[in-house]
Tab-separated table of C-alpha atoms in Angstrom:
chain	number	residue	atom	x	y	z
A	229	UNK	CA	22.965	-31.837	-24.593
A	230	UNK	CA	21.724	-29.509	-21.890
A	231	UNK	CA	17.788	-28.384	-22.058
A	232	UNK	CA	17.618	-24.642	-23.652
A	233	UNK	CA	17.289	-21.946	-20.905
A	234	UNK	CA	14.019	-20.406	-20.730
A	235	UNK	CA	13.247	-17.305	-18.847
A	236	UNK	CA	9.381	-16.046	-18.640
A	237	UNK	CA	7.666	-13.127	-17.980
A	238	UNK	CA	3.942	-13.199	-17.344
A	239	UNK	CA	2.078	-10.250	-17.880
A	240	UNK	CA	-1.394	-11.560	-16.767
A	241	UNK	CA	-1.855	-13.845	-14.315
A	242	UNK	CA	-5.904	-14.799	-13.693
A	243	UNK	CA	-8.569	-17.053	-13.053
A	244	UNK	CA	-9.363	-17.566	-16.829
A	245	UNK	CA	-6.569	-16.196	-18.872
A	246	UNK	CA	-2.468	-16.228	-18.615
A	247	UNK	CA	-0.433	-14.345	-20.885
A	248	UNK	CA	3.060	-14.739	-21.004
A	249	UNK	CA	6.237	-14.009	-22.910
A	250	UNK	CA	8.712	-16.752	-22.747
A	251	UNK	CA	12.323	-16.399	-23.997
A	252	UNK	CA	14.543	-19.325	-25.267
A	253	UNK	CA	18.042	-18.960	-26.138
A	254	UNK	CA	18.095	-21.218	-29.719
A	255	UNK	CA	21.979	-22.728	-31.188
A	256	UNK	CA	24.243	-20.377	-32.115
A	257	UNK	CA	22.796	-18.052	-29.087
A	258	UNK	CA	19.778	-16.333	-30.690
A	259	UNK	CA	17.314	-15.211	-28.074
A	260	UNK	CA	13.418	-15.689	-29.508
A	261	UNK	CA	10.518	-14.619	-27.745
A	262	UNK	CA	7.262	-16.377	-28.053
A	263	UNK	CA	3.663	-15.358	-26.910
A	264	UNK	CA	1.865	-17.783	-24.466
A	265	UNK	CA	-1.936	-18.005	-24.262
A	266	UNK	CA	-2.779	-20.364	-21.603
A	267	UNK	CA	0.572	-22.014	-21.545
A	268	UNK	CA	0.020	-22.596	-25.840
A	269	UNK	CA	1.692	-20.423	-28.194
A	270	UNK	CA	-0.208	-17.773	-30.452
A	271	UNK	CA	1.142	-17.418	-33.693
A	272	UNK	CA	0.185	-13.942	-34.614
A	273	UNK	CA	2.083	-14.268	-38.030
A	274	UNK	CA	2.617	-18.016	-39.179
A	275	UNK	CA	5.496	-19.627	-38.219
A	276	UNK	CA	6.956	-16.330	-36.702
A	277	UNK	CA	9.458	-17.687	-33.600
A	278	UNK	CA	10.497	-14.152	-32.659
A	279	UNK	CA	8.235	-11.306	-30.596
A	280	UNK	CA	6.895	-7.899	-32.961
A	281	UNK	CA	5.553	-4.755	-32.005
A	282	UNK	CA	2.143	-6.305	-33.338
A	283	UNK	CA	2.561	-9.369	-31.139
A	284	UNK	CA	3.105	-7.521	-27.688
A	285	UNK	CA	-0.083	-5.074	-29.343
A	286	UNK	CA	-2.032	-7.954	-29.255
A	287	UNK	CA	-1.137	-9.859	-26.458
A	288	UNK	CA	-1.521	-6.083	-24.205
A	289	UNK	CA	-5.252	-6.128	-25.956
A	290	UNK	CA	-5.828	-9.656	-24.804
A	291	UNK	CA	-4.596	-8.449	-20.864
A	292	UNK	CA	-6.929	-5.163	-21.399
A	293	UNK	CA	-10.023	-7.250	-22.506
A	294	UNK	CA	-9.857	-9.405	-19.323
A	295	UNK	CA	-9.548	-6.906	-17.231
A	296	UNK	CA	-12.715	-5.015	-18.932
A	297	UNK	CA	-14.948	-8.083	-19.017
A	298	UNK	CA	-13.906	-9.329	-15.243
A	299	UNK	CA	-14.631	-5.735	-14.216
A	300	UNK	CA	-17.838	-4.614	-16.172
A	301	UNK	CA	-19.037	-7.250	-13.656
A	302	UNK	CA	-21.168	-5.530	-10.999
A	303	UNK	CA	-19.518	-5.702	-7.630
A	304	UNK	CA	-21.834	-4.217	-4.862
A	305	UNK	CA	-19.009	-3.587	-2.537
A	306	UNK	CA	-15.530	-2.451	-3.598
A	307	UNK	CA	-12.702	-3.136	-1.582
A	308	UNK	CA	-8.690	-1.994	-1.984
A	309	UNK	CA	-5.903	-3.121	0.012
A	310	UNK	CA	-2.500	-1.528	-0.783
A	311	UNK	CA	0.811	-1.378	0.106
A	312	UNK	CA	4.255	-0.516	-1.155
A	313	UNK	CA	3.158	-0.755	-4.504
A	314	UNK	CA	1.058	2.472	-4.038
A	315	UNK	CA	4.113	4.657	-2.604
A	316	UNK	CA	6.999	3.226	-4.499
A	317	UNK	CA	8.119	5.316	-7.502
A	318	UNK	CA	6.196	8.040	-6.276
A	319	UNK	CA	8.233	9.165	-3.972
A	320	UNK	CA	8.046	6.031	-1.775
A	321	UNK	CA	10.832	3.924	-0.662
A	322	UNK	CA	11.651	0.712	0.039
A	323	UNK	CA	13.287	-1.447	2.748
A	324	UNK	CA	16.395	-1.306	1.248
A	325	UNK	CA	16.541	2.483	0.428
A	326	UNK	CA	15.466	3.122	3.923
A	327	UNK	CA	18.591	1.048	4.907
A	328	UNK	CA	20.421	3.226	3.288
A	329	UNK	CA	18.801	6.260	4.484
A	330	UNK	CA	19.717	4.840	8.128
A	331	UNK	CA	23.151	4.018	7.477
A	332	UNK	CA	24.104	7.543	6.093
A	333	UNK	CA	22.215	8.785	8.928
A	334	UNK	CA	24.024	7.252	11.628
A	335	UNK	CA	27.049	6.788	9.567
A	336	UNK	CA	28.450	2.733	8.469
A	337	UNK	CA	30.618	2.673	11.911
A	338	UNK	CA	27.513	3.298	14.245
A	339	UNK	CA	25.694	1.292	12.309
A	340	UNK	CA	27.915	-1.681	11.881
A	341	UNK	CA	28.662	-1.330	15.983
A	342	UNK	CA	24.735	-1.042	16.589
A	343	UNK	CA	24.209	-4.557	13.959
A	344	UNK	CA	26.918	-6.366	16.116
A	345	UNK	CA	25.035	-5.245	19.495
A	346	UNK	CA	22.009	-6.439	18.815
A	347	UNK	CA	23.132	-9.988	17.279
A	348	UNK	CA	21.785	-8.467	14.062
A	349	UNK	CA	25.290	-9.888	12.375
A	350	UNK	CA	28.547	-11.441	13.845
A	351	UNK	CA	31.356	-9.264	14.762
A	352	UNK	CA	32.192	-8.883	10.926
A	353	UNK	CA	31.980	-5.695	8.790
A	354	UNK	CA	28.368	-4.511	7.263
A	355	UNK	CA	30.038	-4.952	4.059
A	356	UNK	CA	30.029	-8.550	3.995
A	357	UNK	CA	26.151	-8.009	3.838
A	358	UNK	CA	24.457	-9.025	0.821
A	359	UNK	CA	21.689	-7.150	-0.633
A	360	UNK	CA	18.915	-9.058	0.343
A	361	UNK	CA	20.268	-9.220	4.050
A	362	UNK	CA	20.226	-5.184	4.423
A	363	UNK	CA	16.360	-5.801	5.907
A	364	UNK	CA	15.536	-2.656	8.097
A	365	UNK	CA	12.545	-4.484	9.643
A	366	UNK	CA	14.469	-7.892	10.751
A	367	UNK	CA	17.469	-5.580	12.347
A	368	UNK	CA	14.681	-3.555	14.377
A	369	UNK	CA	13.026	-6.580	15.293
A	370	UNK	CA	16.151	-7.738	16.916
A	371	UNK	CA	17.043	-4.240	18.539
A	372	UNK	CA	13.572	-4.309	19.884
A	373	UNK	CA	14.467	-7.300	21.919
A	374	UNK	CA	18.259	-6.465	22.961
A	375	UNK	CA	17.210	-3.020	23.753
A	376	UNK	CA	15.627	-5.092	27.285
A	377	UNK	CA	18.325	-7.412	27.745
A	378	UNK	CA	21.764	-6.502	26.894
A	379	UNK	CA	23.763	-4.451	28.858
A	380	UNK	CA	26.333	-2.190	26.777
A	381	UNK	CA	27.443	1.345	26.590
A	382	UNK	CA	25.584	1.319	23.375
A	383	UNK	CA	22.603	3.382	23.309
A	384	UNK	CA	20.273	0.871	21.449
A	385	UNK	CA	17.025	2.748	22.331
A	386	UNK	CA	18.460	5.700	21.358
A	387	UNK	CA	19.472	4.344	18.128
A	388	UNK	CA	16.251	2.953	17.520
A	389	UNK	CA	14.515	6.150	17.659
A	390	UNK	CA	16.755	7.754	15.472
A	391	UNK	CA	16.422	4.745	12.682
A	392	UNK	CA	12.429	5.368	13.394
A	393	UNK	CA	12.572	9.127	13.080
A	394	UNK	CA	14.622	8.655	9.462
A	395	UNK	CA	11.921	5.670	8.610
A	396	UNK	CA	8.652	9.025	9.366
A	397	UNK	CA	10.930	11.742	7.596
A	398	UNK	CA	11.127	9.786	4.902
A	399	UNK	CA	7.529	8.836	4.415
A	400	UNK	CA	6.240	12.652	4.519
A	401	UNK	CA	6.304	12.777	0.849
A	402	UNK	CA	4.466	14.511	-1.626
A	403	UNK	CA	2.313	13.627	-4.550
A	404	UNK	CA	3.895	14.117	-8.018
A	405	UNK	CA	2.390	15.656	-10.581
A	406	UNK	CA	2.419	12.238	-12.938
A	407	UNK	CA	1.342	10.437	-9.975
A	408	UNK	CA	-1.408	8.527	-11.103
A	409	UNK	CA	-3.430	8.017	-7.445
A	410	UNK	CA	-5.744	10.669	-8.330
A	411	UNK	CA	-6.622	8.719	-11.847
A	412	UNK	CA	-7.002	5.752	-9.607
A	413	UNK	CA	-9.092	7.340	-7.375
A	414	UNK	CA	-11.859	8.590	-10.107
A	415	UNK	CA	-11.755	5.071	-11.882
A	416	UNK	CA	-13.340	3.204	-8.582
A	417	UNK	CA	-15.883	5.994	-7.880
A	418	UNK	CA	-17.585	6.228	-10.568
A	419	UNK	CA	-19.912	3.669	-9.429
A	420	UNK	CA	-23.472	3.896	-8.903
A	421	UNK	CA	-23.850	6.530	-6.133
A	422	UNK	CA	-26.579	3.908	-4.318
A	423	UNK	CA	-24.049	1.159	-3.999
A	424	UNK	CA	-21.864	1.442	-1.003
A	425	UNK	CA	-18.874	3.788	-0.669
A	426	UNK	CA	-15.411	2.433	-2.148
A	427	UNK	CA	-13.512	1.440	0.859
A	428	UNK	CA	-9.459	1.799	0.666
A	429	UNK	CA	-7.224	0.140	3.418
A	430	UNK	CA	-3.584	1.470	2.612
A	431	UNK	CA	-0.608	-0.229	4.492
A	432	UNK	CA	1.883	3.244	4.280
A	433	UNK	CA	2.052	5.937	6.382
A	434	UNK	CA	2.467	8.323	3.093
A	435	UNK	CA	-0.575	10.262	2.712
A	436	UNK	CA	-0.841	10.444	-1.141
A	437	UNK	CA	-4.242	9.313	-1.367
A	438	UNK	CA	-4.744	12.282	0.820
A	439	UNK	CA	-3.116	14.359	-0.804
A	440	UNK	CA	-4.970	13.369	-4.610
A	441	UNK	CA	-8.340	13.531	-3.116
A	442	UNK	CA	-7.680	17.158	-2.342
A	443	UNK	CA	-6.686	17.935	-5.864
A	444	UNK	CA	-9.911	16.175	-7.546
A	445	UNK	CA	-12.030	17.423	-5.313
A	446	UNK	CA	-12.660	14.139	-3.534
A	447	UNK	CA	-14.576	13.939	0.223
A	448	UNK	CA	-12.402	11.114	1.702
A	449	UNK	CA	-14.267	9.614	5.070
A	450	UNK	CA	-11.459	8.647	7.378
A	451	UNK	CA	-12.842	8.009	10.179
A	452	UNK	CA	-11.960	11.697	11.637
A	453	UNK	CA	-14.846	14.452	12.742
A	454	UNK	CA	-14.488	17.222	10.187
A	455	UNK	CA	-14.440	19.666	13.613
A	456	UNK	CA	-10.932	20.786	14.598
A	457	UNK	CA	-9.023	19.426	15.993
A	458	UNK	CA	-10.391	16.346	13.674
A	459	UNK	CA	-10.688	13.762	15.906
A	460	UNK	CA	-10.798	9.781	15.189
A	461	UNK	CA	-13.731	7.841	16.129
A	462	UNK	CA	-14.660	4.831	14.553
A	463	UNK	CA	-18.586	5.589	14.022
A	464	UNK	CA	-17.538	8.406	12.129
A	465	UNK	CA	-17.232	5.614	9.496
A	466	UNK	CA	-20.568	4.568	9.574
A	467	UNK	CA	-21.695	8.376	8.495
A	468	UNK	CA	-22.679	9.373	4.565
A	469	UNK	CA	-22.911	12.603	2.780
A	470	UNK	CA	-26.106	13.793	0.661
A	471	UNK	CA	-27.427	16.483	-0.959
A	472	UNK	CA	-30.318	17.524	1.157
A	473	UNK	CA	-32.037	19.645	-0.426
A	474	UNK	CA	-32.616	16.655	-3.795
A	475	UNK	CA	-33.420	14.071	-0.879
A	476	UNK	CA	-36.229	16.684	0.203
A	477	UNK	CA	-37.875	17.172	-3.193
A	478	UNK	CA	-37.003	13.158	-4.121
A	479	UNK	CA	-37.901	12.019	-1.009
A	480	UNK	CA	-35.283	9.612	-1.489
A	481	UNK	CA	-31.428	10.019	-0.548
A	482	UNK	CA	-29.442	12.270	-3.006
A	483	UNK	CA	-25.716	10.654	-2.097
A	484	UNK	CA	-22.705	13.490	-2.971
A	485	UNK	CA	-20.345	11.638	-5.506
A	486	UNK	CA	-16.650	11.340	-5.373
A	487	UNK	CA	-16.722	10.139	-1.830
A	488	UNK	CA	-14.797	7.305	-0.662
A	489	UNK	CA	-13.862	5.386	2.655
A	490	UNK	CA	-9.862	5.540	3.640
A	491	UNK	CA	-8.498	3.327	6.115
A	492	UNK	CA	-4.875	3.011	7.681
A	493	UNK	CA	-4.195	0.276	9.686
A	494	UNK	CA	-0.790	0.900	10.208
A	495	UNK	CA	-1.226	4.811	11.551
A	496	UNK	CA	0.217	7.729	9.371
A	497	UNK	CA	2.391	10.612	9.580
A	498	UNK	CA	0.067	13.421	10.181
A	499	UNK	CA	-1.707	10.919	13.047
A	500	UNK	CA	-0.593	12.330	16.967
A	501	UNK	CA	-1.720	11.246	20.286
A	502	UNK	CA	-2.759	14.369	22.046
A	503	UNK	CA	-2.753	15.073	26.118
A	504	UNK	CA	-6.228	14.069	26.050
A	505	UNK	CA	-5.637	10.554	24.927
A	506	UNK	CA	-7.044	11.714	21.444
A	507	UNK	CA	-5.632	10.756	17.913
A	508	UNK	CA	-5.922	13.867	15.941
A	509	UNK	CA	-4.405	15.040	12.893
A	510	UNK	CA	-1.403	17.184	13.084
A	511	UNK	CA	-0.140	17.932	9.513
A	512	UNK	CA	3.154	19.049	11.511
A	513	UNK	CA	4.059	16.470	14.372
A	514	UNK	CA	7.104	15.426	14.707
A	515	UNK	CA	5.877	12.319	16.462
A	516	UNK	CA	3.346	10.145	14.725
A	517	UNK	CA	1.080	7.295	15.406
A	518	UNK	CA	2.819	4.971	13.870
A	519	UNK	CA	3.764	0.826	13.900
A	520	UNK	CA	7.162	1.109	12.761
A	521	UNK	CA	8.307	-2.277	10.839
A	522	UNK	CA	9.497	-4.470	13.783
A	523	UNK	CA	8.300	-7.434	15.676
A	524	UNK	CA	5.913	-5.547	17.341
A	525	UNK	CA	3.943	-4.630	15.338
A	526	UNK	CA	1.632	-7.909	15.356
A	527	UNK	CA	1.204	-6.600	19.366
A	528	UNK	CA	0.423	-3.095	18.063
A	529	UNK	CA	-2.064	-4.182	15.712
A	530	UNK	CA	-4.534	-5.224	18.624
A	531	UNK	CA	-4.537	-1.985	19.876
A	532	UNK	CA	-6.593	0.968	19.058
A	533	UNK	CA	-6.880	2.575	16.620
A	534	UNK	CA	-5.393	0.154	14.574
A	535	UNK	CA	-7.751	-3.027	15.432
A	536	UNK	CA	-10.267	-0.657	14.696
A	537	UNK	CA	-9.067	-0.833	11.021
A	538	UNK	CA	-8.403	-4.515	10.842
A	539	UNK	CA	-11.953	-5.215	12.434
A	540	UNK	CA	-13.537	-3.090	9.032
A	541	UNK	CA	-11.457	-4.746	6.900
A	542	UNK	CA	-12.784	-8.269	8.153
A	543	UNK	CA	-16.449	-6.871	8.127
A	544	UNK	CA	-16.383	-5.362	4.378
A	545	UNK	CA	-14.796	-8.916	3.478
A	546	UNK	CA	-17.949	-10.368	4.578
A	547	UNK	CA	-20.142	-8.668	2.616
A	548	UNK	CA	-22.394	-9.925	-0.152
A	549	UNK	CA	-21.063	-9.346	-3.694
A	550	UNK	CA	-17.864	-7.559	-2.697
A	551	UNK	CA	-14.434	-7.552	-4.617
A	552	UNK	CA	-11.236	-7.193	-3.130
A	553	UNK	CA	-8.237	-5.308	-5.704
């Protein structure tokens, strides 16, 4: 007789706890669902095989209490590194969507002819593509290279520029009103104001974070002068805000709360490169600093300012008593 399926889905996964619900498909075809403690079962009613309302209650309470207990814990240094996950359902999209933002920009001919170019696919039709093979960032890794070695009528660099333009209009997005960033944001700063500033690296060239920090009435240091044109310089991370006039009659530093540290290593929409050989923000350019997904991007990364980035991230790692979400 063949085993009984099982299909699992974990809903904490840490160094001390793992909570899990774990479906098994019984003779005659019933589907139970049983809670998993640390790969045992918890028996919230005796005997019960099948999942309640009170069992997912309590197995939720179990995931909260972790969480609370792990993070009561005082961590001198906070550090968050996001990605996708920050952008997506928000307004965000993923590799696949922006596939499909590409392909009804350049239409499923152009796009098919500009796959078979490039060596992306065979002389077949995009259709034959699965899902999972629809990966923007693999097809302008490989345009990338062709675009210096094969000689067609096909405008590949052309073509890349348009699937990069699609990739920025797509990431100037703005912040919902459910969005929960600025929630997020007030949770990990309300720290003691002499512990170091919260430092968040973020991965997308959205500016959400941006964009909540202005609506609770957050000072974000991003490493820009807050002259105009703002201009980025790394020491500008290495400055704090007080209250001057408490540090004068405390004779101590009087640190301004909701302040936090904001870091993009892979550039952002409203970043430009000026005439002067300046990054400076530009809410409207049309031509951002940027390191589109491709092969290159590993070569981008060394330069500025986006090994300036990398380089913090690898120094607040180092730090005593630090805790990286």
């Amino acid at each position: 007789m063949p085993p009984t399926p099982k299909k699992e889905t974990r809903l904490l996964i840490s160094a001390n706890q793992t909570i899990s619900l774990v479906s098994e498909t019984a003779t005659g075809g019933v589907e139970t669902t049983t809670i998993m403690v640390n790969d045992s079962p918890f028996k919230f009613v005796e005997d019960a095989p099948t999942t309640t309302p009170e069992k997912v209650a309590f197995a939720n309470g179990l995931k909260r209490n972790a969480y609370s207990t792990f993070l009561k814990a005082h961590f001198e240094n906070l550090v968050v590194l996001t990605g996708a996950g920050s952008s997506v359902g928000w307004g965000g999209l993923t590799m696949k969507e922006l596939w499909d933002k590409v392909e009804t920009k350049l239409t499923t001919a152009v796009l098919e002819k500009f796959c078979q170019e490039v060596k992306f696919i065979g002389n077949v039709a995009l259709s034959t593509l699965s899902e999972s093979e629809k990966d923007l960032e693999k097809l302008l890794s490989k345009a990338n290279t062709a675009k210096n070695f094969v000689v067609s009528t096909f405008d590949i660099a052309g073509t890349i520029e348009i699937c990069e333009a699609e990739i920025f209009t797509n990431c100037k997005i703005g912040l919902k009103d459910d969005s929960p960033h600025e929630t997020f944001l007030n949770k990990i700063t309300n720290r003691k104001l002499k512990d170091p500033r919260v430092k968040i690296f973020t991965l997308n060239y959205d500016t959400l974070f941006e964009q909540a920090a202005i609506n609770g009435n957050f000072t974000v240091i991003d490493g820009f002068s807050f002259s105009s044109p703002r201009t980025l310089s790394g020491r500008n991370f290495d400055y704090d805000i007080v209250y001057r006039e408490k540090s004068r009659i405390k004779e101590e530093e009087s640190f301004v709360p909701k302040v936090f540290h904001l870091y993009k290593p892979h550039g952002s929409v409203n970043w430009e490169l000026n005439g002067k050989d300046q990054i400076v923000i530009n809410e409207h350019t049309t031509k951002a600093l940027m390191i589109y997904p491709k092969d290159s991007k590993y070569e981008n990364s060394y330069d500025q300012p986006f090994f300036e980035m990398m380089s913090r991230f690898q120094q607040n790692l180092r730090k005593d008593n630090v805790l990286l979400i």
